[in-house]
Amino acid sequence: MSIEIKEIVSKSILSETRGYLDVGFTHSLNPYSGCAFSCAYCYVREMPIQRFKEIPWGEWVDIKTNAAEIYRKEVGSLRRRNKPVRLFMSSATDPYQPIERKTRITRGILEAMLDAPPDLIQLQTRSPLVTRDIDLLVKLKEACSVLVSMTVETDREDMKRLFAPYAPGIQLRLNALRELHEAGIPTQAAISPVLPFTPEFPKRLEGIVDRIWIDTLSIGDGTMGRRSKRLGMPELFEANGLSDWYERDTHERVEKFFKKSFPAEMVRVSKDEAFPM
């Protein structure tokens, strides 16, 4: 799949949180627009940034070349006004998608954070490339709260191939969680959205995460499932004999299942428990 890459100069890098993230986070930070992982269920497909775009989701990425510079400026302004800075990175892209290997935009932002740290940073990704920046994350967690949240929707590679064929493999993500955890960096497994998994899934997460986050397409797409419905997710689940995994109470069943293996305080559920206390 070919991807149109553009370099842009962004007027702003911090967006005040509303809706889903307005549970403790103050801002979201997206170092890119667009995402090459092109997951079929991604709610961003139904947001204005894509709906008014002629190029399909997954086939374009805009690189915010001045991201680190504008971050410093905006955080400086917030600090002068004694405003808190609790960041979710990222809400509408993946900060470690493939182009990051070359551009190092995300790494540049983390370097800027060493000089101008937020109060909290949650790095949300599905890419093992995040381990490249362990050196910076170890330093950063001495200055602020850090949580690396790795999306692991399932432990089944066949489900990953069906819903997110361009995303990194599941085992690679689990390996990355282990490496981060062993480096002393707080980690979260984001089972988001829940896809069909095996009974052994909890065991594969034992000892490599500090927190488990459960979300579904019904409660976590920002519109209580309407975006997911427009994306054809109910039909995709049904066509593959997976309708039982698309029920409105799926999050409740998954929560109970994981609490059999982990302390209750480790298992959190969308949306009210999203903020990493």
PDB file of C-alpha atoms in Angstrom:
ATOM      1  CA  MET A   1       0.000   0.000   0.000  1.00  0.00           C
ATOM      2  CA  SER A   2       1.469   3.341  -1.063  1.00  0.00           C
ATOM      3  CA  ILE A   3       1.286   6.222   1.398  1.00  0.00           C
ATOM      4  CA  GLU A   4       1.308   9.920   0.585  1.00  0.00           C
ATOM      5  CA  ILE A   5       3.785  11.610   2.934  1.00  0.00           C
ATOM      6  CA  LYS A   6       3.731  15.384   3.455  1.00  0.00           C
ATOM      7  CA  GLU A   7       5.723  17.651   5.728  1.00  0.00           C
ATOM      8  CA  ILE A   8       3.687  20.376   7.375  1.00  0.00           C
ATOM      9  CA  VAL A   9       4.298  23.190   9.852  1.00  0.00           C
ATOM     10  CA  SER A  10       1.740  22.943  12.626  1.00  0.00           C
ATOM     11  CA  LYS A  11       0.273  26.034  14.279  1.00  0.00           C
ATOM     12  CA  SER A  12      -0.418  24.076  17.458  1.00  0.00           C
ATOM     13  CA  ILE A  13       0.535  20.685  18.903  1.00  0.00           C
ATOM     14  CA  LEU A  14      -1.508  20.525  22.122  1.00  0.00           C
ATOM     15  CA  SER A  15      -5.277  20.130  21.860  1.00  0.00           C
ATOM     16  CA  GLU A  16      -7.437  20.604  24.930  1.00  0.00           C
ATOM     17  CA  THR A  17      -9.209  17.385  25.781  1.00  0.00           C
ATOM     18  CA  ARG A  18     -12.931  17.020  25.357  1.00  0.00           C
ATOM     19  CA  GLY A  19     -15.304  14.119  25.429  1.00  0.00           C
ATOM     20  CA  TYR A  20     -13.651  10.759  25.900  1.00  0.00           C
ATOM     21  CA  LEU A  21     -10.321  12.027  27.249  1.00  0.00           C
ATOM     22  CA  ASP A  22     -11.821  14.619  29.553  1.00  0.00           C
ATOM     23  CA  VAL A  23     -11.375  12.372  32.583  1.00  0.00           C
ATOM     24  CA  GLY A  24      -8.099  13.784  33.864  1.00  0.00           C
ATOM     25  CA  PHE A  25      -6.020  14.466  30.760  1.00  0.00           C
ATOM     26  CA  THR A  26      -5.712  18.153  29.908  1.00  0.00           C
ATOM     27  CA  HIS A  27      -4.392  17.852  26.352  1.00  0.00           C
ATOM     28  CA  SER A  28      -3.833  15.383  23.553  1.00  0.00           C
ATOM     29  CA  LEU A  29      -0.681  15.503  21.469  1.00  0.00           C
ATOM     30  CA  ASN A  30      -0.514  14.115  17.927  1.00  0.00           C
ATOM     31  CA  PRO A  31       2.937  14.290  16.281  1.00  0.00           C
ATOM     32  CA  TYR A  32       1.404  13.174  12.979  1.00  0.00           C
ATOM     33  CA  SER A  33      -1.894  13.459  11.170  1.00  0.00           C
ATOM     34  CA  GLY A  34      -2.995  10.223   9.555  1.00  0.00           C
ATOM     35  CA  CYS A  35      -1.810   6.741  10.423  1.00  0.00           C
ATOM     36  CA  ALA A  36      -0.217   4.055   8.263  1.00  0.00           C
ATOM     37  CA  PHE A  37      -1.475   1.221  10.496  1.00  0.00           C
ATOM     38  CA  SER A  38      -4.936   1.738   8.958  1.00  0.00           C
ATOM     39  CA  CYS A  39      -6.860  -0.400  11.469  1.00  0.00           C
ATOM     40  CA  ALA A  40     -10.338  -1.225  10.148  1.00  0.00           C
ATOM     41  CA  TYR A  41     -12.069  -0.232  13.382  1.00  0.00           C
ATOM     42  CA  CYS A  42     -10.236   3.084  13.944  1.00  0.00           C
ATOM     43  CA  TYR A  43     -12.758   5.737  15.013  1.00  0.00           C
ATOM     44  CA  VAL A  44     -10.613   8.467  13.421  1.00  0.00           C
ATOM     45  CA  ARG A  45     -11.941   7.271  10.060  1.00  0.00           C
ATOM     46  CA  GLU A  46     -15.243   8.874  11.094  1.00  0.00           C
ATOM     47  CA  MET A  47     -13.760  12.144  12.340  1.00  0.00           C
ATOM     48  CA  PRO A  48     -13.600  15.362  10.263  1.00  0.00           C
ATOM     49  CA  ILE A  49      -9.836  14.998   9.723  1.00  0.00           C
ATOM     50  CA  GLN A  50     -10.611  11.985   7.501  1.00  0.00           C
ATOM     51  CA  ARG A  51     -14.213  12.455   6.400  1.00  0.00           C
ATOM     52  CA  PHE A  52     -13.268  15.559   4.428  1.00  0.00           C
ATOM     53  CA  LYS A  53     -10.142  13.956   2.996  1.00  0.00           C
ATOM     54  CA  GLU A  54     -10.126  12.549  -0.532  1.00  0.00           C
ATOM     55  CA  ILE A  55      -7.338  10.063   0.231  1.00  0.00           C
ATOM     56  CA  PRO A  56      -8.457   6.944   2.158  1.00  0.00           C
ATOM     57  CA  TRP A  57      -7.435   6.474   5.785  1.00  0.00           C
ATOM     58  CA  GLY A  58      -4.127   4.661   6.017  1.00  0.00           C
ATOM     59  CA  GLU A  59      -2.853   6.063   2.713  1.00  0.00           C
ATOM     60  CA  TRP A  60      -1.652   9.464   3.925  1.00  0.00           C
ATOM     61  CA  VAL A  61       0.488  10.813   6.750  1.00  0.00           C
ATOM     62  CA  ASP A  62       1.329  14.441   7.503  1.00  0.00           C
ATOM     63  CA  ILE A  63       4.556  14.983   9.462  1.00  0.00           C
ATOM     64  CA  LYS A  64       4.467  17.892  11.904  1.00  0.00           C
ATOM     65  CA  THR A  65       8.060  18.947  11.422  1.00  0.00           C
ATOM     66  CA  ASN A  66       8.002  21.666  14.085  1.00  0.00           C
ATOM     67  CA  ALA A  67       6.314  19.516  16.755  1.00  0.00           C
ATOM     68  CA  ALA A  68       9.089  19.720  19.366  1.00  0.00           C
ATOM     69  CA  GLU A  69       9.527  23.459  18.896  1.00  0.00           C
ATOM     70  CA  ILE A  70       5.830  24.237  19.221  1.00  0.00           C
ATOM     71  CA  TYR A  71       5.555  21.877  22.202  1.00  0.00           C
ATOM     72  CA  ARG A  72       8.145  23.900  24.107  1.00  0.00           C
ATOM     73  CA  LYS A  73       6.323  27.124  23.273  1.00  0.00           C
ATOM     74  CA  GLU A  74       2.882  25.895  24.286  1.00  0.00           C
ATOM     75  CA  VAL A  75       3.996  24.205  27.503  1.00  0.00           C
ATOM     76  CA  GLY A  76       5.893  27.344  28.441  1.00  0.00           C
ATOM     77  CA  SER A  77       2.722  29.368  27.996  1.00  0.00           C
ATOM     78  CA  LEU A  78       0.701  26.918  30.110  1.00  0.00           C
ATOM     79  CA  ARG A  79       3.294  26.960  32.878  1.00  0.00           C
ATOM     80  CA  ARG A  80       3.355  30.744  32.995  1.00  0.00           C
ATOM     81  CA  ARG A  81      -0.375  30.576  33.691  1.00  0.00           C
ATOM     82  CA  ASN A  82       0.092  27.813  36.284  1.00  0.00           C
ATOM     83  CA  LYS A  83      -1.928  25.371  34.184  1.00  0.00           C
ATOM     84  CA  PRO A  84      -1.546  21.589  34.599  1.00  0.00           C
ATOM     85  CA  VAL A  85      -0.202  19.581  31.666  1.00  0.00           C
ATOM     86  CA  ARG A  86      -1.418  15.964  31.575  1.00  0.00           C
ATOM     87  CA  LEU A  87      -0.919  14.588  28.095  1.00  0.00           C
ATOM     88  CA  PHE A  88      -2.416  11.746  26.061  1.00  0.00           C
ATOM     89  CA  MET A  89      -0.117  10.938  23.137  1.00  0.00           C
ATOM     90  CA  SER A  90      -1.766  10.142  20.798  1.00  0.00           C
ATOM     91  CA  SER A  91      -5.527  10.261  20.283  1.00  0.00           C
ATOM     92  CA  ALA A  92      -5.769  10.408  16.462  1.00  0.00           C
ATOM     93  CA  THR A  93      -2.572   8.780  15.214  1.00  0.00           C
ATOM     94  CA  ASP A  94       0.163   6.421  16.390  1.00  0.00           C
ATOM     95  CA  PRO A  95       3.283   8.260  17.573  1.00  0.00           C
ATOM     96  CA  TYR A  96       5.417   5.240  16.622  1.00  0.00           C
ATOM     97  CA  GLN A  97       4.042   4.408  13.182  1.00  0.00           C
ATOM     98  CA  PRO A  98       6.676   3.354  10.607  1.00  0.00           C
ATOM     99  CA  ILE A  99       7.635   6.852   9.398  1.00  0.00           C
ATOM    100  CA  GLU A 100       8.850   7.652  12.926  1.00  0.00           C
ATOM    101  CA  ARG A 101      11.931   5.485  12.321  1.00  0.00           C
ATOM    102  CA  LYS A 102      13.091   8.075   9.811  1.00  0.00           C
ATOM    103  CA  THR A 103      11.607  11.363  11.021  1.00  0.00           C
ATOM    104  CA  ARG A 104      12.098  10.882  14.796  1.00  0.00           C
ATOM    105  CA  ILE A 105       9.390  13.478  15.479  1.00  0.00           C
ATOM    106  CA  THR A 106       8.151  11.655  18.566  1.00  0.00           C
ATOM    107  CA  ARG A 107      11.669  11.231  19.880  1.00  0.00           C
ATOM    108  CA  GLY A 108      12.242  14.955  19.394  1.00  0.00           C
ATOM    109  CA  ILE A 109       9.150  15.720  21.457  1.00  0.00           C
ATOM    110  CA  LEU A 110      10.358  13.437  24.259  1.00  0.00           C
ATOM    111  CA  GLU A 111      13.712  15.204  24.195  1.00  0.00           C
ATOM    112  CA  ALA A 112      11.887  18.521  24.549  1.00  0.00           C
ATOM    113  CA  MET A 113       9.952  17.083  27.474  1.00  0.00           C
ATOM    114  CA  LEU A 114      13.182  16.469  29.357  1.00  0.00           C
ATOM    115  CA  ASP A 115      13.625  20.249  29.448  1.00  0.00           C
ATOM    116  CA  ALA A 116       9.941  21.099  29.761  1.00  0.00           C
ATOM    117  CA  PRO A 117       8.242  18.076  31.332  1.00  0.00           C
ATOM    118  CA  PRO A 118       4.478  17.710  31.546  1.00  0.00           C
ATOM    119  CA  ASP A 119       2.901  16.570  34.792  1.00  0.00           C
ATOM    120  CA  LEU A 120       1.930  13.294  33.147  1.00  0.00           C
ATOM    121  CA  ILE A 121       2.419  11.656  29.771  1.00  0.00           C
ATOM    122  CA  GLN A 122       0.582   8.564  28.562  1.00  0.00           C
ATOM    123  CA  LEU A 123       2.138   7.216  25.391  1.00  0.00           C
ATOM    124  CA  GLN A 124      -0.478   5.244  23.470  1.00  0.00           C
ATOM    125  CA  THR A 125       0.883   3.025  20.690  1.00  0.00           C
ATOM    126  CA  ARG A 126       0.720  -0.393  19.116  1.00  0.00           C
ATOM    127  CA  SER A 127       4.312  -0.314  17.911  1.00  0.00           C
ATOM    128  CA  PRO A 128       7.359  -1.977  19.474  1.00  0.00           C
ATOM    129  CA  LEU A 129       9.369   0.965  18.097  1.00  0.00           C
ATOM    130  CA  VAL A 130       8.622   2.666  21.421  1.00  0.00           C
ATOM    131  CA  THR A 131      11.438   0.589  22.954  1.00  0.00           C
ATOM    132  CA  ARG A 132      13.925   2.642  20.925  1.00  0.00           C
ATOM    133  CA  ASP A 133      13.203   5.526  23.281  1.00  0.00           C
ATOM    134  CA  ILE A 134      13.630   3.682  26.564  1.00  0.00           C
ATOM    135  CA  ASP A 135      16.664   5.833  27.303  1.00  0.00           C
ATOM    136  CA  LEU A 136      14.536   8.991  27.210  1.00  0.00           C
ATOM    137  CA  LEU A 137      11.566   7.460  29.006  1.00  0.00           C
ATOM    138  CA  VAL A 138      13.749   6.340  31.909  1.00  0.00           C
ATOM    139  CA  LYS A 139      14.993   9.914  32.313  1.00  0.00           C
ATOM    140  CA  LEU A 140      11.558  11.421  31.803  1.00  0.00           C
ATOM    141  CA  LYS A 141       9.913   9.371  34.538  1.00  0.00           C
ATOM    142  CA  GLU A 142      12.202  11.082  37.029  1.00  0.00           C
ATOM    143  CA  ALA A 143      10.607  14.409  36.065  1.00  0.00           C
ATOM    144  CA  CYS A 144       6.952  13.438  35.611  1.00  0.00           C
ATOM    145  CA  SER A 145       4.499  10.537  35.620  1.00  0.00           C
ATOM    146  CA  VAL A 146       4.974   8.255  32.615  1.00  0.00           C
ATOM    147  CA  LEU A 147       2.792   5.418  31.359  1.00  0.00           C
ATOM    148  CA  VAL A 148       3.399   3.501  28.146  1.00  0.00           C
ATOM    149  CA  SER A 149       0.115   1.997  27.026  1.00  0.00           C
ATOM    150  CA  MET A 150       0.493  -0.707  24.385  1.00  0.00           C
ATOM    151  CA  THR A 151      -2.605  -1.604  22.409  1.00  0.00           C
ATOM    152  CA  VAL A 152      -2.998  -5.380  22.520  1.00  0.00           C
ATOM    153  CA  GLU A 153      -6.549  -5.958  21.343  1.00  0.00           C
ATOM    154  CA  THR A 154      -6.165  -9.730  21.360  1.00  0.00           C
ATOM    155  CA  ASP A 155      -3.587 -12.480  21.701  1.00  0.00           C
ATOM    156  CA  ARG A 156      -4.697 -14.061  18.406  1.00  0.00           C
ATOM    157  CA  GLU A 157      -2.678 -13.202  15.313  1.00  0.00           C
ATOM    158  CA  ASP A 158      -5.577 -14.248  13.053  1.00  0.00           C
ATOM    159  CA  MET A 159      -7.780 -11.599  14.665  1.00  0.00           C
ATOM    160  CA  LYS A 160      -5.011  -9.035  14.282  1.00  0.00           C
ATOM    161  CA  ARG A 161      -4.709  -9.873  10.580  1.00  0.00           C
ATOM    162  CA  LEU A 162      -8.466  -9.543  10.103  1.00  0.00           C
ATOM    163  CA  PHE A 163      -8.924  -6.195  11.820  1.00  0.00           C
ATOM    164  CA  ALA A 164      -5.471  -4.584  11.660  1.00  0.00           C
ATOM    165  CA  PRO A 165      -3.347  -6.294   8.986  1.00  0.00           C
ATOM    166  CA  TYR A 166      -0.806  -3.450   8.757  1.00  0.00           C
ATOM    167  CA  ALA A 167      -0.186  -3.195  12.499  1.00  0.00           C
ATOM    168  CA  PRO A 168       2.762  -4.905  14.246  1.00  0.00           C
ATOM    169  CA  GLY A 169       2.370  -8.517  15.350  1.00  0.00           C
ATOM    170  CA  ILE A 170       1.005  -9.343  18.776  1.00  0.00           C
ATOM    171  CA  GLN A 171       4.104 -11.123  20.046  1.00  0.00           C
ATOM    172  CA  LEU A 172       6.260  -8.162  19.069  1.00  0.00           C
ATOM    173  CA  ARG A 173       4.043  -5.925  21.175  1.00  0.00           C
ATOM    174  CA  LEU A 174       4.195  -8.298  24.147  1.00  0.00           C
ATOM    175  CA  ASN A 175       7.978  -8.412  23.840  1.00  0.00           C
ATOM    176  CA  ALA A 176       8.044  -4.616  23.867  1.00  0.00           C
ATOM    177  CA  LEU A 177       5.911  -4.496  27.012  1.00  0.00           C
ATOM    178  CA  ARG A 178       8.317  -6.850  28.722  1.00  0.00           C
ATOM    179  CA  GLU A 179      11.342  -4.763  27.716  1.00  0.00           C
ATOM    180  CA  LEU A 180       9.719  -1.548  28.919  1.00  0.00           C
ATOM    181  CA  HIS A 181       8.590  -3.119  32.179  1.00  0.00           C
ATOM    182  CA  GLU A 182      12.018  -4.555  32.877  1.00  0.00           C
ATOM    183  CA  ALA A 183      13.479  -1.090  32.317  1.00  0.00           C
ATOM    184  CA  GLY A 184      11.293   0.206  35.142  1.00  0.00           C
ATOM    185  CA  ILE A 185       8.834   2.085  32.936  1.00  0.00           C
ATOM    186  CA  PRO A 186       5.172   1.770  34.000  1.00  0.00           C
ATOM    187  CA  THR A 187       3.203  -0.181  31.396  1.00  0.00           C
ATOM    188  CA  GLN A 188      -0.392  -0.763  30.440  1.00  0.00           C
ATOM    189  CA  ALA A 189      -1.958  -3.337  28.150  1.00  0.00           C
ATOM    190  CA  ALA A 190      -4.814  -1.610  26.337  1.00  0.00           C
ATOM    191  CA  ILE A 191      -7.264  -4.279  25.261  1.00  0.00           C
ATOM    192  CA  SER A 192      -8.833  -1.670  23.076  1.00  0.00           C
ATOM    193  CA  PRO A 193     -11.006  -2.512  21.354  1.00  0.00           C
ATOM    194  CA  VAL A 194     -11.640  -5.996  22.668  1.00  0.00           C
ATOM    195  CA  LEU A 195     -11.230  -8.557  19.892  1.00  0.00           C
ATOM    196  CA  PRO A 196     -11.725 -12.304  20.335  1.00  0.00           C
ATOM    197  CA  PHE A 197      -8.896 -13.770  22.419  1.00  0.00           C
ATOM    198  CA  THR A 198      -7.886 -17.103  23.932  1.00  0.00           C
ATOM    199  CA  PRO A 199      -8.251 -18.165  27.580  1.00  0.00           C
ATOM    200  CA  GLU A 200      -4.455 -17.869  27.880  1.00  0.00           C
ATOM    201  CA  PHE A 201      -4.439 -14.126  27.220  1.00  0.00           C
ATOM    202  CA  PRO A 202      -4.106 -13.077  30.894  1.00  0.00           C
ATOM    203  CA  LYS A 203      -1.159 -15.403  31.389  1.00  0.00           C
ATOM    204  CA  ARG A 204       0.670 -13.760  28.491  1.00  0.00           C
ATOM    205  CA  LEU A 205       0.365 -10.403  30.266  1.00  0.00           C
ATOM    206  CA  GLU A 206       1.489 -11.585  33.685  1.00  0.00           C
ATOM    207  CA  GLY A 207       4.585  -9.825  34.973  1.00  0.00           C
ATOM    208  CA  ILE A 208       4.887  -7.360  32.095  1.00  0.00           C
ATOM    209  CA  VAL A 209       2.137  -4.814  32.825  1.00  0.00           C
ATOM    210  CA  ASP A 210       1.137  -2.629  35.752  1.00  0.00           C
ATOM    211  CA  ARG A 211      -2.343  -1.938  34.477  1.00  0.00           C
ATOM    212  CA  ILE A 212      -4.919  -3.441  32.127  1.00  0.00           C
ATOM    213  CA  TRP A 213      -7.346  -1.251  30.226  1.00  0.00           C
ATOM    214  CA  ILE A 214     -10.522  -2.672  28.684  1.00  0.00           C
ATOM    215  CA  ASP A 215     -12.440  -0.885  25.956  1.00  0.00           C
ATOM    216  CA  THR A 216     -14.850  -1.944  23.223  1.00  0.00           C
ATOM    217  CA  LEU A 217     -16.213  -0.642  19.954  1.00  0.00           C
ATOM    218  CA  SER A 218     -19.571  -0.050  21.653  1.00  0.00           C
ATOM    219  CA  ILE A 219     -18.352   2.106  24.534  1.00  0.00           C
ATOM    220  CA  GLY A 220     -15.036   3.487  23.324  1.00  0.00           C
ATOM    221  CA  ASP A 221     -15.440   5.075  19.895  1.00  0.00           C
ATOM    222  CA  GLY A 222     -16.549   8.401  21.360  1.00  0.00           C
ATOM    223  CA  THR A 223     -20.166   8.067  20.225  1.00  0.00           C
ATOM    224  CA  MET A 224     -21.262   4.941  22.107  1.00  0.00           C
ATOM    225  CA  GLY A 225     -20.829   2.712  19.089  1.00  0.00           C
ATOM    226  CA  ARG A 226     -22.311   4.871  16.344  1.00  0.00           C
ATOM    227  CA  ARG A 227     -18.967   5.473  14.610  1.00  0.00           C
ATOM    228  CA  SER A 228     -18.168   1.764  14.743  1.00  0.00           C
ATOM    229  CA  LYS A 229     -21.557   0.947  13.277  1.00  0.00           C
ATOM    230  CA  ARG A 230     -20.978   3.346  10.377  1.00  0.00           C
ATOM    231  CA  LEU A 231     -17.621   1.654   9.785  1.00  0.00           C
ATOM    232  CA  GLY A 232     -19.410  -1.668   9.329  1.00  0.00           C
ATOM    233  CA  MET A 233     -17.998  -3.341  12.417  1.00  0.00           C
ATOM    234  CA  PRO A 234     -21.176  -5.239  13.375  1.00  0.00           C
ATOM    235  CA  GLU A 235     -21.261  -6.757   9.884  1.00  0.00           C
ATOM    236  CA  LEU A 236     -17.555  -7.632   9.969  1.00  0.00           C
ATOM    237  CA  PHE A 237     -17.944  -9.422  13.288  1.00  0.00           C
ATOM    238  CA  GLU A 238     -21.045 -11.242  12.053  1.00  0.00           C
ATOM    239  CA  ALA A 239     -19.464 -12.272   8.742  1.00  0.00           C
ATOM    240  CA  ASN A 240     -16.660 -13.974  10.673  1.00  0.00           C
ATOM    241  CA  GLY A 241     -18.891 -15.671  13.232  1.00  0.00           C
ATOM    242  CA  LEU A 242     -17.816 -13.316  16.033  1.00  0.00           C
ATOM    243  CA  SER A 243     -21.094 -11.603  16.931  1.00  0.00           C
ATOM    244  CA  ASP A 244     -20.872 -12.813  20.552  1.00  0.00           C
ATOM    245  CA  TRP A 245     -17.873 -10.507  20.930  1.00  0.00           C
ATOM    246  CA  TYR A 246     -19.871  -7.458  19.812  1.00  0.00           C
ATOM    247  CA  GLU A 247     -22.507  -7.509  22.535  1.00  0.00           C
ATOM    248  CA  ARG A 248     -23.133  -4.339  24.554  1.00  0.00           C
ATOM    249  CA  ASP A 249     -21.945  -6.067  27.754  1.00  0.00           C
ATOM    250  CA  THR A 250     -18.684  -7.407  26.310  1.00  0.00           C
ATOM    251  CA  HIS A 251     -16.629  -5.085  28.509  1.00  0.00           C
ATOM    252  CA  GLU A 252     -18.345  -6.416  31.636  1.00  0.00           C
ATOM    253  CA  ARG A 253     -17.640 -10.030  30.700  1.00  0.00           C
ATOM    254  CA  VAL A 254     -14.010  -9.287  29.836  1.00  0.00           C
ATOM    255  CA  GLU A 255     -13.523  -7.340  33.062  1.00  0.00           C
ATOM    256  CA  LYS A 256     -14.763 -10.265  35.143  1.00  0.00           C
ATOM    257  CA  PHE A 257     -12.541 -12.659  33.212  1.00  0.00           C
ATOM    258  CA  PHE A 258      -9.360 -10.638  33.754  1.00  0.00           C
ATOM    259  CA  LYS A 259     -10.125 -10.039  37.421  1.00  0.00           C
ATOM    260  CA  LYS A 260      -9.832 -13.789  37.913  1.00  0.00           C
ATOM    261  CA  SER A 261      -6.118 -13.454  37.088  1.00  0.00           C
ATOM    262  CA  PHE A 262      -5.228  -9.940  38.260  1.00  0.00           C
ATOM    263  CA  PRO A 263      -5.973  -7.782  41.328  1.00  0.00           C
ATOM    264  CA  ALA A 264      -9.121  -5.743  40.828  1.00  0.00           C
ATOM    265  CA  GLU A 265      -7.205  -2.460  41.072  1.00  0.00           C
ATOM    266  CA  MET A 266      -5.103  -3.429  38.029  1.00  0.00           C
ATOM    267  CA  VAL A 267      -8.112  -3.863  35.733  1.00  0.00           C
ATOM    268  CA  ARG A 268      -9.750  -0.664  34.487  1.00  0.00           C
ATOM    269  CA  VAL A 269     -12.651  -0.106  32.095  1.00  0.00           C
ATOM    270  CA  SER A 270     -13.617   2.630  29.621  1.00  0.00           C
ATOM    271  CA  LYS A 271     -14.298   5.525  29.973  1.00  0.00           C
ATOM    272  CA  ASP A 272     -14.395   6.774  33.547  1.00  0.00           C
ATOM    273  CA  GLU A 273     -11.332   4.763  34.605  1.00  0.00           C
ATOM    274  CA  ALA A 274      -9.200   5.804  31.653  1.00  0.00           C
ATOM    275  CA  PHE A 275      -7.006   8.255  33.526  1.00  0.00           C
ATOM    276  CA  PRO A 276      -3.937   6.568  35.085  1.00  0.00           C
ATOM    277  CA  MET A 277      -4.310   7.524  38.739  1.00  0.00           C
TER     278      MET A 277
END
